[in-house]
Coordinates of C-alpha atoms in Angstrom, one line a residue:
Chain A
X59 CA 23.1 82.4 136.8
X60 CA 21.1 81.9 139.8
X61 CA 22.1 83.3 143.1
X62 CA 23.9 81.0 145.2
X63 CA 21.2 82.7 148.1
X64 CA 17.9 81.9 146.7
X65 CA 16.0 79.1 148.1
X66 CA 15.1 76.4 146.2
X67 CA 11.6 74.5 147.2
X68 CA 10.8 71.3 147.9
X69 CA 9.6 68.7 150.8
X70 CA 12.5 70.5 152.5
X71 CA 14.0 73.7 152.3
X72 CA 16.8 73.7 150.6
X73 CA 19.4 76.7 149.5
X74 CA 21.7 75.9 146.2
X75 CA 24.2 75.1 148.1
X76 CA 22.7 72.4 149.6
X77 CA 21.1 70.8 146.4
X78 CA 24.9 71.1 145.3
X79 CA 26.8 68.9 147.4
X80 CA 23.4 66.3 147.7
X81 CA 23.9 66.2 143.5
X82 CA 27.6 65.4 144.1
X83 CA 26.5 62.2 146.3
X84 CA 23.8 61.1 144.1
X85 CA 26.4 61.3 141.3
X86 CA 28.8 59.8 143.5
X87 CA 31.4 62.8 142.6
X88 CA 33.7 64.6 145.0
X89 CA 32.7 67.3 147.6
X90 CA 32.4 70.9 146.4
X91 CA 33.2 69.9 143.2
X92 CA 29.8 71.0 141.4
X93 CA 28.9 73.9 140.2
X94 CA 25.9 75.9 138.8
X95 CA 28.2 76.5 135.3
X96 CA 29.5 72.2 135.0
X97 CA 28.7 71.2 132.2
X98 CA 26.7 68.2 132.4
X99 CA 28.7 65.9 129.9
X100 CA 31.8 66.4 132.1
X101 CA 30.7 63.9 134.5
X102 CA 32.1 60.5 134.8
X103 CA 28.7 60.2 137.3
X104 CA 25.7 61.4 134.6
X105 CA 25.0 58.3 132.9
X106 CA 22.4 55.9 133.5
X107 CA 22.6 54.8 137.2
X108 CA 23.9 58.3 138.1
X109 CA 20.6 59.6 136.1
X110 CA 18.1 57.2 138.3
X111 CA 19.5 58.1 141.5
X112 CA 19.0 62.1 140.3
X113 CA 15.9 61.0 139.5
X114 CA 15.2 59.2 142.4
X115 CA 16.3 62.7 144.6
X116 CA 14.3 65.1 142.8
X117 CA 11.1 63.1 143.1
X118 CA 11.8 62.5 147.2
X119 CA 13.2 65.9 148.0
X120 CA 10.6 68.0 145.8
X121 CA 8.3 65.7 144.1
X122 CA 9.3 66.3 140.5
X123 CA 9.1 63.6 138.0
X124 CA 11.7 63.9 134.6
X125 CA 12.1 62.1 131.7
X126 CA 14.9 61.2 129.9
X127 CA 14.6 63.2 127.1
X128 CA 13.8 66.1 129.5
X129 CA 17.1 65.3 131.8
X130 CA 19.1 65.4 128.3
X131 CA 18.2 68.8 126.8
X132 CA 20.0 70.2 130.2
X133 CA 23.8 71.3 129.5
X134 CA 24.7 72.7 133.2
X135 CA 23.6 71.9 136.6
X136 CA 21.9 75.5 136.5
X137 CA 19.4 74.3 134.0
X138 CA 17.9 72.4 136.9
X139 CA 18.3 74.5 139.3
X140 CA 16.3 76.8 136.5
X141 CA 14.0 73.7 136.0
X142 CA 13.2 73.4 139.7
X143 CA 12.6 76.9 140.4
X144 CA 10.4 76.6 137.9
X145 CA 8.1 74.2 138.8
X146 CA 7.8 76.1 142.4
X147 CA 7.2 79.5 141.1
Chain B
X245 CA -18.0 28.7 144.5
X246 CA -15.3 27.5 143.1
X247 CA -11.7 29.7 143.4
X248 CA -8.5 29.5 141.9
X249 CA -5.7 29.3 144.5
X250 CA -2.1 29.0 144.6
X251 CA -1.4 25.6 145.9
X252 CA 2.5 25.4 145.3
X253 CA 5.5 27.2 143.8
X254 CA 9.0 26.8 142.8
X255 CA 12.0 27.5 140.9
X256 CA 15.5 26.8 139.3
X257 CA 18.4 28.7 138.5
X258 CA 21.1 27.5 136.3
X259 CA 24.5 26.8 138.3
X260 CA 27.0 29.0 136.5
X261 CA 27.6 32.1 138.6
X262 CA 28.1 35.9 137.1
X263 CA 29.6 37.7 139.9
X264 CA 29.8 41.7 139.8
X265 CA 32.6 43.8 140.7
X266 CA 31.8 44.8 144.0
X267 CA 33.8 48.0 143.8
X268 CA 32.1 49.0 140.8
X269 CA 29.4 52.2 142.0
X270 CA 26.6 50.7 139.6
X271 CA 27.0 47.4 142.1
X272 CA 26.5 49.3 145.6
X273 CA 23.3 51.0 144.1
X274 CA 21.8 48.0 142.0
X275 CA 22.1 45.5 145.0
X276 CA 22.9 42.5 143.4
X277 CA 26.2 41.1 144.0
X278 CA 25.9 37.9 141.1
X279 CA 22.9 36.7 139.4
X280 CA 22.8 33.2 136.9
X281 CA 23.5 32.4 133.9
X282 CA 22.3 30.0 131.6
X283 CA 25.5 28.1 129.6
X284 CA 25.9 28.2 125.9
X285 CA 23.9 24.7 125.5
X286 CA 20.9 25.7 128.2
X287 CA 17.7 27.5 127.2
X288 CA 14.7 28.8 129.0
X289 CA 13.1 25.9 128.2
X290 CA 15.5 24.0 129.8
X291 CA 15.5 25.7 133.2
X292 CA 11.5 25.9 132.7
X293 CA 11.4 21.9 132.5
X294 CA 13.6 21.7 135.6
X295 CA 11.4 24.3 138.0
X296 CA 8.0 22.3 136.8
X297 CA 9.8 19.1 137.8
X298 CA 10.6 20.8 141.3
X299 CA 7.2 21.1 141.8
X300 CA 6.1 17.4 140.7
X301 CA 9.3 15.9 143.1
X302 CA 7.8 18.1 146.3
X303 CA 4.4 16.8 145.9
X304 CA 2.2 19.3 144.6
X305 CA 0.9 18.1 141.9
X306 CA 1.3 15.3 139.1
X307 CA 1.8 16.0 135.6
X308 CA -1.2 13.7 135.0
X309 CA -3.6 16.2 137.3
X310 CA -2.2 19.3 134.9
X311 CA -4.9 20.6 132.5
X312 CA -3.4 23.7 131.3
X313 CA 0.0 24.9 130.5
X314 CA 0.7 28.3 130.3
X315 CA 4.0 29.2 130.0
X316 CA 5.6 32.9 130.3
X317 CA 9.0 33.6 127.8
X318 CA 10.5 35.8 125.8
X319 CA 13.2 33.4 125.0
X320 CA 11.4 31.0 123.4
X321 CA 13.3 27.8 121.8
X322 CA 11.8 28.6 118.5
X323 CA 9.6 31.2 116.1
X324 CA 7.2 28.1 115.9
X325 CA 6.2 25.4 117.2
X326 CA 5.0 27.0 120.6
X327 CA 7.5 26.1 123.4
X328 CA 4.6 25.3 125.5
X329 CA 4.0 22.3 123.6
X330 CA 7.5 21.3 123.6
X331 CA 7.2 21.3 127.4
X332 CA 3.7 19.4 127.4
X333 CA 5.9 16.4 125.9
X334 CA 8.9 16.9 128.0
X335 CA 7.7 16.9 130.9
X336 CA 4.6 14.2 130.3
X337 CA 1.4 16.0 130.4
X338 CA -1.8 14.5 129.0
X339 CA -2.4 15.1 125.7
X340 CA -5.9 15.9 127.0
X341 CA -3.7 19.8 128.2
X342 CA -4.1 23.2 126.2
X343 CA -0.7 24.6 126.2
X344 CA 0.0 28.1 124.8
X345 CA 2.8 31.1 125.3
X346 CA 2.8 34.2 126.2
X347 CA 5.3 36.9 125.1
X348 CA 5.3 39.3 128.5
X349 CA 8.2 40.3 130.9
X350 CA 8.6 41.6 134.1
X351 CA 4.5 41.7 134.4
X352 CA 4.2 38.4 132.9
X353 CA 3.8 36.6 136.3
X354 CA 0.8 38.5 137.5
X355 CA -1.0 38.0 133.9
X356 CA -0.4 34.4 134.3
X357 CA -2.2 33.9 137.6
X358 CA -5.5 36.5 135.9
X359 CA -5.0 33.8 132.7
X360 CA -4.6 30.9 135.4
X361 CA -8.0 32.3 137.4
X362 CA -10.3 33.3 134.4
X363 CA -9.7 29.3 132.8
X364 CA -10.9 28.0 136.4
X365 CA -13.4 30.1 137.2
X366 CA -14.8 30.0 133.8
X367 CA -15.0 26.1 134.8
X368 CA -13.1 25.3 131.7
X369 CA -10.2 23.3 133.8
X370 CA -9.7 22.9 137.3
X371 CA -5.8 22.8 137.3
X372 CA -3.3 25.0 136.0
X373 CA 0.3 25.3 135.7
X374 CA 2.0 28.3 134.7
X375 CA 5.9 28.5 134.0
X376 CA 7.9 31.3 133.6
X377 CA 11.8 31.4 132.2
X378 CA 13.8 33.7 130.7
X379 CA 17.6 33.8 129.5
X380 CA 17.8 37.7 128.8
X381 CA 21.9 36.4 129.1
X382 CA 21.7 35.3 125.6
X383 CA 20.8 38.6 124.9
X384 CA 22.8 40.6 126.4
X385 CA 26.1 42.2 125.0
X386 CA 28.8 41.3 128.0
X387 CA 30.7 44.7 127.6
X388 CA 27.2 46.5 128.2
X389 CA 27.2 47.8 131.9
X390 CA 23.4 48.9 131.8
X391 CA 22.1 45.9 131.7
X392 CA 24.7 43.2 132.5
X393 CA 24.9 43.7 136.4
X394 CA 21.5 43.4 136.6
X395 CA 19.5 40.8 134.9
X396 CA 20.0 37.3 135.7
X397 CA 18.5 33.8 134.2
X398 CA 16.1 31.6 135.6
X399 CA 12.3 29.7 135.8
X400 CA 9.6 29.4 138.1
X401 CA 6.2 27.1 138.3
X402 CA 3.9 27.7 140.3
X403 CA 0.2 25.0 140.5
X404 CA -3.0 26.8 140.5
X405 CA -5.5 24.4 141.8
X406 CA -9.3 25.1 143.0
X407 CA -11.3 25.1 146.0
X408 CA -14.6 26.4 147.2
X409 CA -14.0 29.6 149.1
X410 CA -16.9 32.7 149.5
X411 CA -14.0 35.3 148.7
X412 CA -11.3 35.4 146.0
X413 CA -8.1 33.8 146.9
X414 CA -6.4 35.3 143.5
X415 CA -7.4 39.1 142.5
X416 CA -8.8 41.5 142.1
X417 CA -6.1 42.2 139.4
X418 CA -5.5 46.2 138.0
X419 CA -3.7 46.0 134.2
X420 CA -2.2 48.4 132.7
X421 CA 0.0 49.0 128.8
X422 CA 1.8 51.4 127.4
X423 CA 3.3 50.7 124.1
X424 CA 4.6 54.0 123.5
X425 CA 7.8 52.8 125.9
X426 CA 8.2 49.8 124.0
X427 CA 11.6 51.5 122.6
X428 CA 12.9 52.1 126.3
X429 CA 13.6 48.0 126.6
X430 CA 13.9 46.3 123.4
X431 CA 15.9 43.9 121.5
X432 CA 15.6 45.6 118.5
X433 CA 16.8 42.8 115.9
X434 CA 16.3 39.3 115.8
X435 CA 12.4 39.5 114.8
X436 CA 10.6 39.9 111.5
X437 CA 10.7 43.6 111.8
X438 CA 14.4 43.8 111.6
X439 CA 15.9 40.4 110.9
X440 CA 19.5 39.7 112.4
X441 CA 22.1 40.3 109.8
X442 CA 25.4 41.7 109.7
X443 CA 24.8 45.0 110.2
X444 CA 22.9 44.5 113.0
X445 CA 25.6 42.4 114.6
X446 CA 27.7 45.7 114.3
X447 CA 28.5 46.9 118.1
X448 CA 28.3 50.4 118.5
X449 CA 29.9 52.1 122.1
X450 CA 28.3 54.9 123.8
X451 CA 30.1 57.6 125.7
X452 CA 30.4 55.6 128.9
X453 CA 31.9 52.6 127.0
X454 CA 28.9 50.3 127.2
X455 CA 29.0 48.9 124.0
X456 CA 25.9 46.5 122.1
X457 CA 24.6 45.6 118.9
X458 CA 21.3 45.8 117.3
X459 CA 20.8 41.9 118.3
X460 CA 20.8 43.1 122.0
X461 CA 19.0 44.3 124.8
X462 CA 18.7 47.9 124.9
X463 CA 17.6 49.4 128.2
X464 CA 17.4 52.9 129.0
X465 CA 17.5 53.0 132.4
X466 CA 16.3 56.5 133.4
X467 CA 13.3 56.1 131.2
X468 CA 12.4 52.3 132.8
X469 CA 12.8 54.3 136.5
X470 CA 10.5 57.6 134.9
X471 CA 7.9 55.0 133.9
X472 CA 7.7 53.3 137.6
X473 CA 7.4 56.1 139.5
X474 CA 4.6 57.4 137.1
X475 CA 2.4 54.8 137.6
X476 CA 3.0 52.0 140.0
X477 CA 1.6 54.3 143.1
X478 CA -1.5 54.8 141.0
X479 CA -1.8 51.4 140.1
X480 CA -1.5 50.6 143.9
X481 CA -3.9 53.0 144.8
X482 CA -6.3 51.5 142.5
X483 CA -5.7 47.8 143.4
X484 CA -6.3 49.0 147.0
X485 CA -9.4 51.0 146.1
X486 CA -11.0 48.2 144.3
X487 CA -10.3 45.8 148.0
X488 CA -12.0 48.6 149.8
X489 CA -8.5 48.1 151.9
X490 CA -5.6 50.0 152.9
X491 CA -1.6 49.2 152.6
X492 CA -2.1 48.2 156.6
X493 CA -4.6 45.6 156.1
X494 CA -2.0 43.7 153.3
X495 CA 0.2 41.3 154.9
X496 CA 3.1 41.3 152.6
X497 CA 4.1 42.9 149.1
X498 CA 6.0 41.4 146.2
X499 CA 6.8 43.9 143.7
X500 CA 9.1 42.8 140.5
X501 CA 11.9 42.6 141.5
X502 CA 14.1 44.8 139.2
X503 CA 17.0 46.2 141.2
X504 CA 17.7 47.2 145.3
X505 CA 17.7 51.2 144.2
X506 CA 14.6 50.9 142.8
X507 CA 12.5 48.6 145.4
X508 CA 13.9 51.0 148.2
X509 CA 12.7 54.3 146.5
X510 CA 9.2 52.7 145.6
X511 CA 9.1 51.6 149.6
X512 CA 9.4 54.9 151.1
X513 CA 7.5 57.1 148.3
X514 CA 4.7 53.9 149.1
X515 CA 5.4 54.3 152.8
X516 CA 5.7 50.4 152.5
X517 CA 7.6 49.2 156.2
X518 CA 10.5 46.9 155.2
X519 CA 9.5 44.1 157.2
X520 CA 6.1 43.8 155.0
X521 CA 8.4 44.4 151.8
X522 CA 9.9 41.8 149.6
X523 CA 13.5 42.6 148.9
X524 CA 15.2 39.5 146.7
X525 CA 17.4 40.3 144.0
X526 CA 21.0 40.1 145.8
X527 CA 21.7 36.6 144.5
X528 CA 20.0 36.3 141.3
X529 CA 19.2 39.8 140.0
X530 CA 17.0 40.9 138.3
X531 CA 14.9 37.2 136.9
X532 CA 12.5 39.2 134.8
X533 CA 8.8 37.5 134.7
X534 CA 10.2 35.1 137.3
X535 CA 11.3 37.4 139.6
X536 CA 8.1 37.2 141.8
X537 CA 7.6 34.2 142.2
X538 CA 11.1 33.7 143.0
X539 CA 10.9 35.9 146.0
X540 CA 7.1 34.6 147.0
X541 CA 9.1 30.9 147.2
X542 CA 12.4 32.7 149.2
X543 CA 9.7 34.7 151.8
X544 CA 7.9 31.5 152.3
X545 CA 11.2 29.5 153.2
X546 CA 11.7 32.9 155.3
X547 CA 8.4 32.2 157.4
X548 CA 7.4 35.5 156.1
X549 CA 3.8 34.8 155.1
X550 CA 1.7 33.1 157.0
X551 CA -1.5 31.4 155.8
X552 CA -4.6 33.1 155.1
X553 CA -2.1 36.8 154.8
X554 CA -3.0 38.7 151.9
X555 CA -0.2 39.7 149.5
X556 CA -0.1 42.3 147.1
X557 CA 1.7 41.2 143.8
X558 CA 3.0 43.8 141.4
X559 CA 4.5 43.7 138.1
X560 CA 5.8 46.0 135.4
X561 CA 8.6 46.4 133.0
X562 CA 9.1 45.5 129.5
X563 CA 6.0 47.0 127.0
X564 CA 5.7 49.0 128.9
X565 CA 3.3 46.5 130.5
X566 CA 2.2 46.4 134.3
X567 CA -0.3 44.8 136.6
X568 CA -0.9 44.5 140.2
X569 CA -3.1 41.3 142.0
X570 CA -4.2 40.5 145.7
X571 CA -3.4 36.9 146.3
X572 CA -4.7 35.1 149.7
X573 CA -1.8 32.6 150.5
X574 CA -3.6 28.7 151.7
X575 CA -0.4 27.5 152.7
X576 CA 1.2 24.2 150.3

């Protein structure tokens, strides 16, 4: 699990909390709600519109581009946060 | 030397109204509050014969100066004959016309006017008209909320005519395909491939409770919105690069108009301002190869081109298939 202190890159700096609650309004869910451990598939707001606005985040905020298939093989939010790190380290 | 131009445009939407559910999430993000629909007994052909006669009633041009018919569809009347020639009767062309189809989508447009410019500037005709209509309605699977809120029916026509002119007045044009996304926007039954039987009539629901058959459009959204962002600022840059011109020196752009989300992301990643940027899909959704043109026709009744402005046209969807052009407006 990734430490709720560490930074995560981008056009902005942004710590995991912060990544957290701007996930919640791209997937339109409730505040504080999200966690690094949700499971992906218990969202009502991960399907396809809910997907393209994620999408549409990650390239603006840290110019990452995903597929799909890519966005599919994740089970938790950490996976991302894992993803993103990532592709800044 | 002689150059193809624009010289008129317009279109027609059928009268029945699909309104969304404006509380619905999907709604809010997509921008488009109701779009039309084509009734059980109206066809693409239908609303395509209606938008040419627009243009014939307003003036532009006669059906008697036509000398080729290109006409954009993926809903065509029938396997064979060619639709094209069905409207070359209907709507009273000389016999003396070429007619053909072509089978594009939401890029179809632009390849229209690079069809429309290489058949005058070949000096094979000097007047073209080029229709595009879809029905993706007849399609679509009603309980499918993918793709229901967001395309809508409807035909355009726009006159290509010629005139002397020392610079181009339509292109330079960029292309681009990528079949491997053909799978990302299909209708996977209904051709040769994989004929329409009962199986494929068979609706199958998916976790969200969209449900669709085999005989209906398939969209997967995240990969359509993965594809645009991959290549449409490239193919910007390029159509820029080969004007020698930056985005300030372009008057006005018309992208495809495929939803509100996605026109507002490709904006600000373009750095596009919004008063340059056409935004049309509220009303009618998302028209498919006649989305353009549909918006060209709305900014112009907006006063939002002037004449001699330089408009960027982009296009891309369905194929996957894109292509970008640099029109020079002449006024109608």
């Amino acid at each position: 699990m990734v430490c709720m202190s560490n930074n995560l890159h981008g056009g902005i700096s942004m710590n995991q909390s912060e990544f957290l609650r701007k996930f919640e309004v791209a997937l339109d869910e409730e505040n504080e709600t999200i966690t690094p451990t949700t499971d992906l598939d218990d969202l009502i707001g991960w399907d396809s519109i809910g997907k393209i606005t994620f999408m549409s985040f990650l390239d603006s905020e840290f110019g990452i581009n995903i597929s799909d298939k890519q966005l599919n093989d994740f089970k938790n939010v950490s996976d991302i946060i894992a993803l993103i790190q990532y592709k800044f380290n | 030397m002689k150059k193809g131009y624009i010289k008129g445009i317009e279109y027609y939407l059928p009268e029945l109204i699909d309104h969304n559910d404006i509380n619905d999430r999907s709604t809010k993000k997509i921008g488009i509050s109701e779009k039309r629909i084509a009734s059980s007994n109206e066809f693409a052909s239908d609303l395509a014969f209606k938008a040419a006669l627009k243009l014939f009633e307003k003036g532009i041009c006669t059906p008697n100066e036509v000398e080729f018919l290109l006409y954009c569809t993926q809903s065509p009347d029938y396997y064979l004959p060619t639709t094209a020639c069905i409207l070359q009767d209907r709507l009273n062309l000389p016999k003396s016309v070429g007619a053909l189809d072509f089978n594009l989508g939401c890029s179809g447009y632009v390849y229209g006017l690079s069809l429309a410019k290489g058949l005058i500037e070949t000096g094979m005709v000097s007047n073209v008209l080029l229709i595009t209509s879809d029905t993706y309605s007849k399609y679509i699977n009603s309980k499918d909320r993918t793709v229901r809120p967001i395309f809508g029916d409807g035909a355009s026509a726009t006159f290509i005519s010629c005139q002397d002119s020392n610079i181009d007045l339509i292109g330079p044009f960029v292309f681009g395909t990528d079949g491997k996304g053909a799978e990302n926007l299909i209708v996977p039954a209904g051709g040769l491939r994989q004929p329409q039987t009962l199986e494929t009539s068979k609706e199958i629901e998916d976790q969200f409770g969209n449900a669709r058959s085999a005989n209906n459009l398939y969209m997967n959204g995240p990969e359509i919105f993965n594809f645009t962002l991959r290549e449409i600022p490239a193919v910007i840059e390029e159509i820029l690069y080969k004007l020698n011109k930056t985005l300030d020196d372009i008057n006005f752009m018309v992208f495809h108009q495929a939803n509100a989300f996605m026109l507002e992301h490709l904006r600000i990643k373009l750095n596009i301002p919004a008063e340059k940027f056409s935004a049309q899909v509220s009303t009618c959704g998302n028209t498919v190869s006649s989305s353009i043109p549909i918006a060209m026709r709305n900014e112009l009744d907006n006063n939002k081109v002037q004449i001699g402005d330089s408009l960027l046209l982009v296009g891309f969807g369905v194929g996957y298939s894109w292509s970008a052009c640099q029109i020079i407006y002449m006024g109608e």
